[in-house]
Short mmCIF file of N, CA and C in Angstrom, two decimals:
data_model
loop_
_atom_site.label_atom_id
_atom_site.label_comp_id
_atom_site.label_asym_id
_atom_site.label_seq_id
_atom_site.Cartn_x
_atom_site.Cartn_y
_atom_site.Cartn_z
N UNK A 2 11.52 1.06 0.98
CA UNK A 2 11.85 0.99 2.37
C UNK A 2 10.93 1.95 3.13
N UNK A 3 10.47 1.50 4.28
CA UNK A 3 9.63 2.29 5.17
C UNK A 3 10.45 2.59 6.42
N UNK A 4 10.47 3.84 6.83
CA UNK A 4 11.17 4.21 8.06
C UNK A 4 10.11 4.48 9.12
N UNK A 5 10.07 3.62 10.12
CA UNK A 5 9.06 3.72 11.17
C UNK A 5 9.76 3.85 12.52
N UNK A 6 9.64 5.02 13.11
CA UNK A 6 10.29 5.25 14.39
C UNK A 6 11.80 5.12 14.33
N UNK A 7 12.38 5.46 13.20
CA UNK A 7 13.82 5.37 13.03
C UNK A 7 14.32 4.00 12.62
N UNK A 8 13.42 3.05 12.43
CA UNK A 8 13.79 1.69 12.04
C UNK A 8 13.47 1.50 10.56
N UNK A 9 14.43 0.97 9.80
CA UNK A 9 14.21 0.68 8.39
C UNK A 9 13.47 -0.65 8.26
N UNK A 10 12.34 -0.62 7.58
CA UNK A 10 11.54 -1.82 7.36
C UNK A 10 11.40 -2.02 5.86
N UNK A 11 11.70 -3.22 5.40
CA UNK A 11 11.63 -3.53 3.97
C UNK A 11 10.34 -4.31 3.70
N UNK A 12 9.40 -3.71 2.97
CA UNK A 12 8.13 -4.37 2.71
C UNK A 12 8.28 -5.77 2.10
N UNK A 13 9.23 -5.95 1.21
CA UNK A 13 9.41 -7.26 0.57
C UNK A 13 9.73 -8.34 1.59
N UNK A 14 10.47 -8.00 2.64
CA UNK A 14 10.79 -8.99 3.67
C UNK A 14 9.53 -9.40 4.44
N UNK A 15 8.69 -8.44 4.77
CA UNK A 15 7.43 -8.75 5.46
C UNK A 15 6.53 -9.60 4.56
N UNK A 16 6.48 -9.26 3.27
CA UNK A 16 5.66 -10.02 2.32
C UNK A 16 6.13 -11.47 2.25
N UNK A 17 7.44 -11.69 2.21
CA UNK A 17 7.98 -13.06 2.13
C UNK A 17 7.59 -13.89 3.34
N UNK A 18 7.54 -13.27 4.50
CA UNK A 18 7.14 -13.99 5.71
C UNK A 18 5.64 -14.29 5.69
N UNK A 19 4.84 -13.29 5.37
CA UNK A 19 3.39 -13.45 5.44
C UNK A 19 2.82 -14.35 4.35
N UNK A 20 3.43 -14.39 3.17
CA UNK A 20 2.90 -15.19 2.06
C UNK A 20 2.95 -16.68 2.37
N UNK A 21 3.77 -17.08 3.34
CA UNK A 21 3.84 -18.49 3.73
C UNK A 21 2.63 -18.95 4.54
N UNK A 22 1.80 -18.01 4.99
CA UNK A 22 0.61 -18.39 5.75
C UNK A 22 -0.34 -19.16 4.83
N UNK A 23 -0.87 -20.28 5.28
CA UNK A 23 -1.70 -21.12 4.40
C UNK A 23 -2.99 -20.48 3.92
N UNK A 24 -3.47 -19.45 4.57
CA UNK A 24 -4.73 -18.81 4.17
C UNK A 24 -4.54 -17.54 3.34
N UNK A 25 -3.29 -17.21 2.99
CA UNK A 25 -3.02 -15.99 2.21
C UNK A 25 -2.69 -16.35 0.77
N UNK A 26 -3.47 -15.81 -0.18
CA UNK A 26 -3.23 -16.04 -1.60
C UNK A 26 -2.22 -15.05 -2.16
N UNK A 27 -2.34 -13.80 -1.75
CA UNK A 27 -1.43 -12.76 -2.25
C UNK A 27 -1.36 -11.66 -1.20
N UNK A 28 -0.29 -10.89 -1.28
CA UNK A 28 -0.08 -9.85 -0.27
C UNK A 28 0.76 -8.73 -0.85
N UNK A 29 0.53 -7.55 -0.36
CA UNK A 29 1.37 -6.40 -0.67
C UNK A 29 1.52 -5.57 0.59
N UNK A 30 2.71 -5.09 0.86
CA UNK A 30 2.95 -4.25 2.03
C UNK A 30 3.38 -2.87 1.57
N UNK A 31 2.84 -1.85 2.22
CA UNK A 31 3.16 -0.47 1.88
C UNK A 31 3.32 0.34 3.16
N UNK A 32 3.97 1.46 3.03
CA UNK A 32 4.10 2.39 4.15
C UNK A 32 3.07 3.49 4.02
N UNK A 33 2.48 3.86 5.15
CA UNK A 33 1.55 4.97 5.18
C UNK A 33 2.01 5.95 6.27
N UNK A 34 1.64 7.21 6.14
CA UNK A 34 2.06 8.19 7.15
C UNK A 34 1.54 7.85 8.54
N UNK A 35 2.36 8.13 9.53
CA UNK A 35 1.98 7.96 10.93
C UNK A 35 2.45 9.19 11.69
N UNK A 36 1.57 9.75 12.49
CA UNK A 36 1.85 11.02 13.17
C UNK A 36 3.09 10.95 14.06
N UNK A 37 3.27 9.88 14.80
CA UNK A 37 4.39 9.79 15.74
C UNK A 37 5.61 9.07 15.17
N UNK A 38 5.38 8.04 14.36
CA UNK A 38 6.48 7.21 13.87
C UNK A 38 7.05 7.66 12.54
N UNK A 39 6.38 8.57 11.87
CA UNK A 39 6.80 8.97 10.53
C UNK A 39 6.07 8.16 9.48
N UNK A 40 6.22 6.84 9.54
CA UNK A 40 5.50 5.92 8.66
C UNK A 40 5.20 4.65 9.45
N UNK A 41 4.22 3.90 8.95
CA UNK A 41 3.97 2.57 9.49
C UNK A 41 3.71 1.63 8.33
N UNK A 42 4.04 0.38 8.52
CA UNK A 42 3.86 -0.63 7.49
C UNK A 42 2.49 -1.26 7.64
N UNK A 43 1.77 -1.37 6.53
CA UNK A 43 0.50 -2.09 6.55
C UNK A 43 0.55 -3.17 5.48
N UNK A 44 -0.22 -4.22 5.69
CA UNK A 44 -0.29 -5.33 4.74
C UNK A 44 -1.68 -5.36 4.11
N UNK A 45 -1.71 -5.48 2.79
CA UNK A 45 -2.95 -5.63 2.03
C UNK A 45 -3.01 -7.10 1.64
N UNK A 46 -3.96 -7.83 2.20
CA UNK A 46 -3.99 -9.28 2.08
C UNK A 46 -5.17 -9.75 1.25
N UNK A 47 -4.90 -10.71 0.34
CA UNK A 47 -5.94 -11.39 -0.42
C UNK A 47 -6.04 -12.80 0.15
N UNK A 48 -7.16 -13.14 0.78
CA UNK A 48 -7.29 -14.48 1.35
C UNK A 48 -7.52 -15.53 0.26
N UNK A 49 -7.13 -16.77 0.56
CA UNK A 49 -7.34 -17.86 -0.40
C UNK A 49 -8.81 -18.20 -0.55
N UNK A 50 -9.55 -18.13 0.53
CA UNK A 50 -10.99 -18.39 0.45
C UNK A 50 -11.72 -17.08 0.71
N UNK A 51 -12.77 -16.83 -0.06
CA UNK A 51 -13.50 -15.58 0.12
C UNK A 51 -14.08 -15.45 1.53
N UNK A 52 -14.09 -14.25 2.02
CA UNK A 52 -14.70 -13.98 3.32
C UNK A 52 -16.20 -13.82 3.12
N UNK A 53 -16.99 -14.21 4.11
CA UNK A 53 -18.44 -14.00 3.97
C UNK A 53 -18.75 -12.51 3.92
N UNK A 54 -19.77 -12.17 3.16
CA UNK A 54 -20.17 -10.76 3.06
C UNK A 54 -20.70 -10.29 4.40
N UNK A 55 -20.12 -9.22 4.91
CA UNK A 55 -20.58 -8.67 6.17
C UNK A 55 -21.72 -7.68 5.94
N UNK A 56 -21.72 -7.05 4.77
CA UNK A 56 -22.77 -6.10 4.42
C UNK A 56 -23.29 -6.49 3.04
N UNK A 57 -24.57 -6.73 2.95
CA UNK A 57 -25.15 -7.09 1.67
C UNK A 57 -25.50 -5.82 0.92
N UNK A 58 -24.96 -5.67 -0.28
CA UNK A 58 -25.24 -4.49 -1.09
C UNK A 58 -26.32 -4.80 -2.10
N UNK A 59 -27.18 -3.80 -2.35
CA UNK A 59 -28.27 -3.98 -3.32
C UNK A 59 -27.98 -3.17 -4.55
#
């Protein structure tokens, strides 16, 4: 559970909603520290199709 601004947020509930998106292959939600809210929820998303490389590494 993530507590953000006094509100209880359950990462699994957010994951269940987001995984239904047709372009998302996998997802994980976690809480990270936030200066004003205490914590904030972020989503780590794996797209179904690879994104084009924005930076070419050598």
